[in-house]
mmCIF file with all atom_site columns, C-alpha atoms in Angstrom:
data_model
loop_
_atom_site.group_PDB
_atom_site.id
_atom_site.type_symbol
_atom_site.label_atom_id
_atom_site.label_alt_id
_atom_site.label_comp_id
_atom_site.label_asym_id
_atom_site.label_entity_id
_atom_site.label_seq_id
_atom_site.pdbx_PDB_ins_code
_atom_site.Cartn_x
_atom_site.Cartn_y
_atom_site.Cartn_z
_atom_site.occupancy
_atom_site.B_iso_or_equiv
_atom_site.pdbx_formal_charge
_atom_site.auth_seq_id
_atom_site.auth_comp_id
_atom_site.auth_asym_id
_atom_site.auth_atom_id
_atom_site.pdbx_PDB_model_num
ATOM 1   C CA . MET A 1 1   ? 18.323  40.223 -32.564 1.00 0.00 ? 584 MET A CA 1
ATOM 2   C CA . LYS A 1 2   ? 19.742  41.451 -35.800 1.00 0.00 ? 585 LYS A CA 1
ATOM 3   C CA . LYS A 1 3   ? 16.226  42.590 -36.893 1.00 0.00 ? 586 LYS A CA 1
ATOM 4   C CA . SER A 1 4   ? 16.317  44.806 -33.467 1.00 0.00 ? 587 SER A CA 1
ATOM 5   C CA . ILE A 1 5   ? 19.845  45.996 -34.264 1.00 0.00 ? 588 ILE A CA 1
ATOM 6   C CA . LEU A 1 6   ? 19.032  46.906 -37.897 1.00 0.00 ? 589 LEU A CA 1
ATOM 7   C CA . ILE A 1 7   ? 15.701  48.800 -36.281 1.00 0.00 ? 590 ILE A CA 1
ATOM 8   C CA . THR A 1 8   ? 18.139  50.259 -33.812 1.00 0.00 ? 591 THR A CA 1
ATOM 9   C CA . MET A 1 9   ? 20.544  51.659 -36.441 1.00 0.00 ? 592 MET A CA 1
ATOM 10  C CA . MET A 1 10  ? 17.865  53.095 -38.466 1.00 0.00 ? 593 MET A CA 1
ATOM 11  C CA . LEU A 1 11  ? 15.973  55.016 -35.426 1.00 0.00 ? 594 LEU A CA 1
ATOM 12  C CA . ILE A 1 12  ? 19.824  56.084 -33.950 1.00 0.00 ? 595 ILE A CA 1
ATOM 13  C CA . GLY A 1 13  ? 20.484  57.626 -37.710 1.00 0.00 ? 596 GLY A CA 1
ATOM 14  C CA . VAL A 1 14  ? 16.694  59.462 -37.687 1.00 0.00 ? 597 VAL A CA 1
ATOM 15  C CA . ILE A 1 15  ? 17.379  61.085 -34.522 1.00 0.00 ? 598 ILE A CA 1
ATOM 16  C CA . ALA A 1 16  ? 21.026  62.000 -35.651 1.00 0.00 ? 599 ALA A CA 1
ATOM 17  C CA . ALA A 1 17  ? 19.692  63.957 -38.727 1.00 0.00 ? 600 ALA A CA 1
ATOM 18  C CA . GLY A 1 18  ? 17.444  65.649 -36.609 1.00 0.00 ? 601 GLY A CA 1
ATOM 19  C CA . SER A 1 19  ? 14.554  64.526 -38.810 1.00 0.00 ? 602 SER A CA 1
ATOM 20  C CA . VAL A 1 20  ? 12.257  63.352 -35.932 1.00 0.00 ? 603 VAL A CA 1
ATOM 21  C CA . THR A 1 21  ? 10.172  66.697 -36.585 1.00 0.00 ? 604 THR A CA 1
ATOM 22  C CA . GLY A 1 22  ? 7.192   64.704 -37.936 1.00 0.00 ? 605 GLY A CA 1
ATOM 23  C CA . CYS A 1 23  ? 5.798   62.417 -40.674 1.00 0.00 ? 606 CYS A CA 1
ATOM 24  C CA . ILE A 1 24  ? 3.635   64.557 -43.061 1.00 0.00 ? 607 ILE A CA 1
ATOM 25  C CA . GLY A 1 25  ? 5.078   65.021 -46.207 1.00 0.00 ? 608 GLY A CA 1
ATOM 26  C CA . VAL A 1 26  ? 7.819   62.223 -46.252 1.00 0.00 ? 609 VAL A CA 1
ATOM 27  C CA . ARG A 1 27  ? 7.840   59.286 -47.955 1.00 0.00 ? 610 ARG A CA 1
ATOM 28  C CA . LYS A 1 28  ? 5.165   56.373 -47.223 1.00 0.00 ? 611 LYS A CA 1
ATOM 29  C CA . GLY A 1 29  ? 8.328   53.919 -45.827 1.00 0.00 ? 612 GLY A CA 1
ATOM 30  C CA . TYR A 1 30  ? 9.269   56.063 -43.564 1.00 0.00 ? 613 TYR A CA 1
ATOM 31  C CA . HIS A 1 31  ? 6.305   56.781 -41.871 1.00 0.00 ? 614 HIS A CA 1
ATOM 32  C CA . THR A 1 32  ? 5.720   53.238 -42.028 1.00 0.00 ? 615 THR A CA 1
ATOM 33  C CA . TYR A 1 33  ? 8.893   51.671 -40.654 1.00 0.00 ? 616 TYR A CA 1
ATOM 34  C CA . ILE A 1 34  ? 10.485  54.577 -38.639 1.00 0.00 ? 617 ILE A CA 1
ATOM 35  C CA . MET A 1 35  ? 8.126   57.163 -37.258 1.00 0.00 ? 618 MET A CA 1
ATOM 36  C CA . ARG A 1 36  ? 4.885   55.284 -37.002 1.00 0.00 ? 619 ARG A CA 1
ATOM 37  C CA . GLY A 1 37  ? 4.215   55.032 -33.352 1.00 0.00 ? 620 GLY A CA 1
ATOM 38  C CA . MET A 1 38  ? 7.130   57.386 -32.168 1.00 0.00 ? 621 MET A CA 1
ATOM 39  C CA . ILE A 1 39  ? 6.165   59.830 -29.730 1.00 0.00 ? 622 ILE A CA 1
ATOM 40  C CA . LEU A 1 40  ? 6.837   63.033 -31.228 1.00 0.00 ? 623 LEU A CA 1
ATOM 41  C CA . GLU A 1 41  ? 5.722   65.758 -28.248 1.00 0.00 ? 624 GLU A CA 1
ATOM 42  C CA . VAL A 1 42  ? 4.742   65.318 -24.264 1.00 0.00 ? 625 VAL A CA 1
ATOM 43  C CA . SER A 1 43  ? 3.085   68.604 -22.856 1.00 0.00 ? 626 SER A CA 1
ATOM 44  C CA . ASP A 1 44  ? 0.964   69.058 -19.835 1.00 0.00 ? 627 ASP A CA 1
ATOM 45  C CA . LYS A 1 45  ? -1.162  65.704 -19.942 1.00 0.00 ? 628 LYS A CA 1
ATOM 46  C CA . ASP A 1 46  ? -1.151  65.426 -23.843 1.00 0.00 ? 629 ASP A CA 1
ATOM 47  C CA . VAL A 1 47  ? 1.219   63.182 -25.642 1.00 0.00 ? 630 VAL A CA 1
ATOM 48  C CA . TYR A 1 48  ? 1.179   63.559 -29.303 1.00 0.00 ? 631 TYR A CA 1
ATOM 49  C CA . LEU A 1 49  ? 1.876   60.289 -31.581 1.00 0.00 ? 632 LEU A CA 1
ATOM 50  C CA . CYS A 1 50  ? 2.538   59.478 -34.533 1.00 0.00 ? 633 CYS A CA 1
ATOM 51  C CA . ILE A 1 51  ? 0.117   57.307 -35.659 1.00 0.00 ? 634 ILE A CA 1
ATOM 52  C CA . GLY A 1 52  ? -3.414  58.681 -37.200 1.00 0.00 ? 635 GLY A CA 1
ATOM 53  C CA . SER A 1 53  ? -6.584  56.989 -39.047 1.00 0.00 ? 636 SER A CA 1
ATOM 54  C CA . TYR A 1 54  ? -4.182  55.455 -41.612 1.00 0.00 ? 637 TYR A CA 1
ATOM 55  C CA . ASP A 1 55  ? -2.430  53.241 -39.413 1.00 0.00 ? 638 ASP A CA 1
ATOM 56  C CA . GLY A 1 56  ? -6.015  52.171 -38.268 1.00 0.00 ? 639 GLY A CA 1
ATOM 57  C CA . ALA A 1 57  ? -5.844  54.159 -34.577 1.00 0.00 ? 640 ALA A CA 1
ATOM 58  C CA . GLN A 1 58  ? -9.396  55.157 -33.093 1.00 0.00 ? 641 GLN A CA 1
ATOM 59  C CA . VAL A 1 59  ? -10.071 56.998 -30.333 1.00 0.00 ? 642 VAL A CA 1
ATOM 60  C CA . GLY A 1 60  ? -10.519 55.073 -26.572 1.00 0.00 ? 643 GLY A CA 1
ATOM 61  C CA . GLN A 1 61  ? -7.470  52.661 -27.874 1.00 0.00 ? 644 GLN A CA 1
ATOM 62  C CA . GLU A 1 62  ? -4.566  51.740 -25.575 1.00 0.00 ? 645 GLU A CA 1
ATOM 63  C CA . TYR A 1 63  ? -1.126  51.689 -26.397 1.00 0.00 ? 646 TYR A CA 1
ATOM 64  C CA . GLU A 1 64  ? 2.287   50.687 -24.793 1.00 0.00 ? 647 GLU A CA 1
ATOM 65  C CA . VAL A 1 65  ? 4.929   53.241 -24.430 1.00 0.00 ? 648 VAL A CA 1
ATOM 66  C CA . PHE A 1 66  ? 8.087   51.245 -24.693 1.00 0.00 ? 649 PHE A CA 1
ATOM 67  C CA . ARG A 1 67  ? 11.810  53.115 -24.415 1.00 0.00 ? 650 ARG A CA 1
ATOM 68  C CA . ASN A 1 68  ? 15.398  51.703 -25.756 1.00 0.00 ? 651 ASN A CA 1
ATOM 69  C CA . ILE A 1 69  ? 17.944  51.741 -23.226 1.00 0.00 ? 652 ILE A CA 1
ATOM 70  C CA . PRO A 1 70  ? 21.108  51.135 -24.121 1.00 0.00 ? 653 PRO A CA 1
ATOM 71  C CA . GLU A 1 71  ? 22.410  47.714 -23.551 1.00 0.00 ? 654 GLU A CA 1
ATOM 72  C CA . GLY A 1 72  ? 25.837  47.480 -25.483 1.00 0.00 ? 655 GLY A CA 1
ATOM 73  C CA . THR A 1 73  ? 28.048  47.581 -28.691 1.00 0.00 ? 656 THR A CA 1
ATOM 74  C CA . VAL A 1 74  ? 28.414  45.446 -31.635 1.00 0.00 ? 657 VAL A CA 1
ATOM 75  C CA . SER A 1 75  ? 31.514  45.896 -33.275 1.00 0.00 ? 658 SER A CA 1
ATOM 76  C CA . GLY A 1 76  ? 31.515  46.099 -37.166 1.00 0.00 ? 659 GLY A CA 1
ATOM 77  C CA . PRO A 1 77  ? 33.850  45.739 -39.907 1.00 0.00 ? 660 PRO A CA 1
ATOM 78  C CA . ARG A 1 78  ? 34.168  49.491 -40.000 1.00 0.00 ? 661 ARG A CA 1
ATOM 79  C CA . SER A 1 79  ? 32.643  50.945 -36.302 1.00 0.00 ? 662 SER A CA 1
ATOM 80  C CA . ALA A 1 80  ? 30.795  49.786 -33.278 1.00 0.00 ? 663 ALA A CA 1
ATOM 81  C CA . THR A 1 81  ? 26.906  50.025 -33.398 1.00 0.00 ? 664 THR A CA 1
ATOM 82  C CA . ALA A 1 82  ? 25.238  50.499 -30.079 1.00 0.00 ? 665 ALA A CA 1
ATOM 83  C CA . TYR A 1 83  ? 22.184  48.340 -29.283 1.00 0.00 ? 666 TYR A CA 1
ATOM 84  C CA . TYR A 1 84  ? 19.310  48.537 -27.049 1.00 0.00 ? 667 TYR A CA 1
ATOM 85  C CA . LYS A 1 85  ? 16.555  46.721 -25.353 1.00 0.00 ? 668 LYS A CA 1
ATOM 86  C CA . LYS A 1 86  ? 13.330  47.674 -25.294 1.00 0.00 ? 669 LYS A CA 1
ATOM 87  C CA . GLU A 1 87  ? 11.696  48.599 -21.762 1.00 0.00 ? 670 GLU A CA 1
ATOM 88  C CA . LYS A 1 88  ? 8.025   49.380 -20.861 1.00 0.00 ? 671 LYS A CA 1
ATOM 89  C CA . SER A 1 89  ? 7.381   52.583 -19.544 1.00 0.00 ? 672 SER A CA 1
ATOM 90  C CA . GLY A 1 90  ? 3.997   53.110 -19.380 1.00 0.00 ? 673 GLY A CA 1
ATOM 91  C CA . ALA A 1 91  ? 0.586   53.490 -21.269 1.00 0.00 ? 674 ALA A CA 1
ATOM 92  C CA . VAL A 1 92  ? -1.169  55.986 -22.935 1.00 0.00 ? 675 VAL A CA 1
ATOM 93  C CA . LYS A 1 93  ? -5.111  56.262 -24.406 1.00 0.00 ? 676 LYS A CA 1
ATOM 94  C CA . ILE A 1 94  ? -5.836  57.772 -27.369 1.00 0.00 ? 677 ILE A CA 1
ATOM 95  C CA . VAL A 1 95  ? -8.479  60.888 -26.811 1.00 0.00 ? 678 VAL A CA 1
ATOM 96  C CA . GLU A 1 96  ? -8.420  62.353 -30.434 1.00 0.00 ? 679 GLU A CA 1
ATOM 97  C CA . ILE A 1 97  ? -7.403  61.287 -33.759 1.00 0.00 ? 680 ILE A CA 1
ATOM 98  C CA . VAL A 1 98  ? -6.065  64.677 -35.243 1.00 0.00 ? 681 VAL A CA 1
ATOM 99  C CA . ASP A 1 99  ? -5.795  63.195 -39.024 1.00 0.00 ? 682 ASP A CA 1
ATOM 100 C CA . VAL A 1 100 ? -3.952  60.171 -41.047 1.00 0.00 ? 683 VAL A CA 1
ATOM 101 C CA . HIS A 1 101 ? -0.985  60.597 -39.885 1.00 0.00 ? 684 HIS A CA 1
ATOM 102 C CA . TYR A 1 102 ? -1.464  62.121 -35.562 1.00 0.00 ? 685 TYR A CA 1
ATOM 103 C CA . ALA A 1 103 ? -2.961  61.271 -32.504 1.00 0.00 ? 686 ALA A CA 1
ATOM 104 C CA . ARG A 1 104 ? -3.412  62.825 -29.289 1.00 0.00 ? 687 ARG A CA 1
ATOM 105 C CA . ALA A 1 105 ? -3.639  60.907 -26.196 1.00 0.00 ? 688 ALA A CA 1
ATOM 106 C CA . VAL A 1 106 ? -3.282  60.660 -22.465 1.00 0.00 ? 689 VAL A CA 1
ATOM 107 C CA . VAL A 1 107 ? -0.953  59.048 -20.205 1.00 0.00 ? 690 VAL A CA 1
ATOM 108 C CA . ILE A 1 108 ? -3.149  56.603 -18.071 1.00 0.00 ? 691 ILE A CA 1
ATOM 109 C CA . SER A 1 109 ? -0.048  54.561 -16.550 1.00 0.00 ? 692 SER A CA 1
ATOM 110 C CA . GLY A 1 110 ? 4.074   55.411 -15.806 1.00 0.00 ? 693 GLY A CA 1
ATOM 111 C CA . ILE A 1 111 ? 5.745   57.813 -17.808 1.00 0.00 ? 694 ILE A CA 1
ATOM 112 C CA . ALA A 1 112 ? 5.799   58.407 -21.812 1.00 0.00 ? 695 ALA A CA 1
ATOM 113 C CA . GLU A 1 113 ? 8.819   60.225 -22.971 1.00 0.00 ? 696 GLU A CA 1
ATOM 114 C CA . LYS A 1 114 ? 9.742   61.883 -25.994 1.00 0.00 ? 697 LYS A CA 1
ATOM 115 C CA . TYR A 1 115 ? 11.080  59.444 -28.715 1.00 0.00 ? 698 TYR A CA 1
ATOM 116 C CA . SER A 1 116 ? 9.792   56.763 -26.740 1.00 0.00 ? 699 SER A CA 1
ATOM 117 C CA . VAL A 1 117 ? 7.469   54.461 -29.194 1.00 0.00 ? 700 VAL A CA 1
ATOM 118 C CA . VAL A 1 118 ? 4.137   52.957 -28.888 1.00 0.00 ? 701 VAL A CA 1
ATOM 119 C CA . GLU A 1 119 ? 2.681   49.612 -29.263 1.00 0.00 ? 702 GLU A CA 1
ATOM 120 C CA . LEU A 1 120 ? -1.176  48.642 -29.446 1.00 0.00 ? 703 LEU A CA 1
ATOM 121 C CA . GLU A 1 121 ? -1.894  46.515 -26.313 1.00 0.00 ? 704 GLU A CA 1
ATOM 122 C CA . ARG A 1 122 ? -2.659  43.164 -27.132 1.00 0.00 ? 705 ARG A CA 1
ATOM 123 C CA . THR A 1 123 ? -5.518  41.402 -25.527 1.00 0.00 ? 706 THR A CA 1
ATOM 124 C CA . ILE A 1 124 ? -5.672  37.308 -25.207 1.00 0.00 ? 707 ILE A CA 1
ATOM 125 C CA . ASN A 1 125 ? -8.791  35.632 -25.823 1.00 0.00 ? 708 ASN A CA 1
#
């Protein structure tokens, strides 16, 4: 629970700062922990992801799409912080690796919204 609150707080800070416009040219840690896997743009049939060859993305991979739903707030010593639950909203499939940081995908089920996050679908053998 504490880890998800910390991640949520970091994500809110990024969005509030207006820093969610791309990940090239920013520190490696920023891309690895904040931007990686985020849906940056949705247009017509295309979904642009902040995940590329540097992250091991490959054409044909399918990713689950998750959005963060406000669940409540936690009171801290200085202020209240919102916390969220992760909810699956769809799936996308990579159709092109744009470069080391970006990939283009298409929606294969459900919906994919800007600022949602994708995770590689796991298969159990």
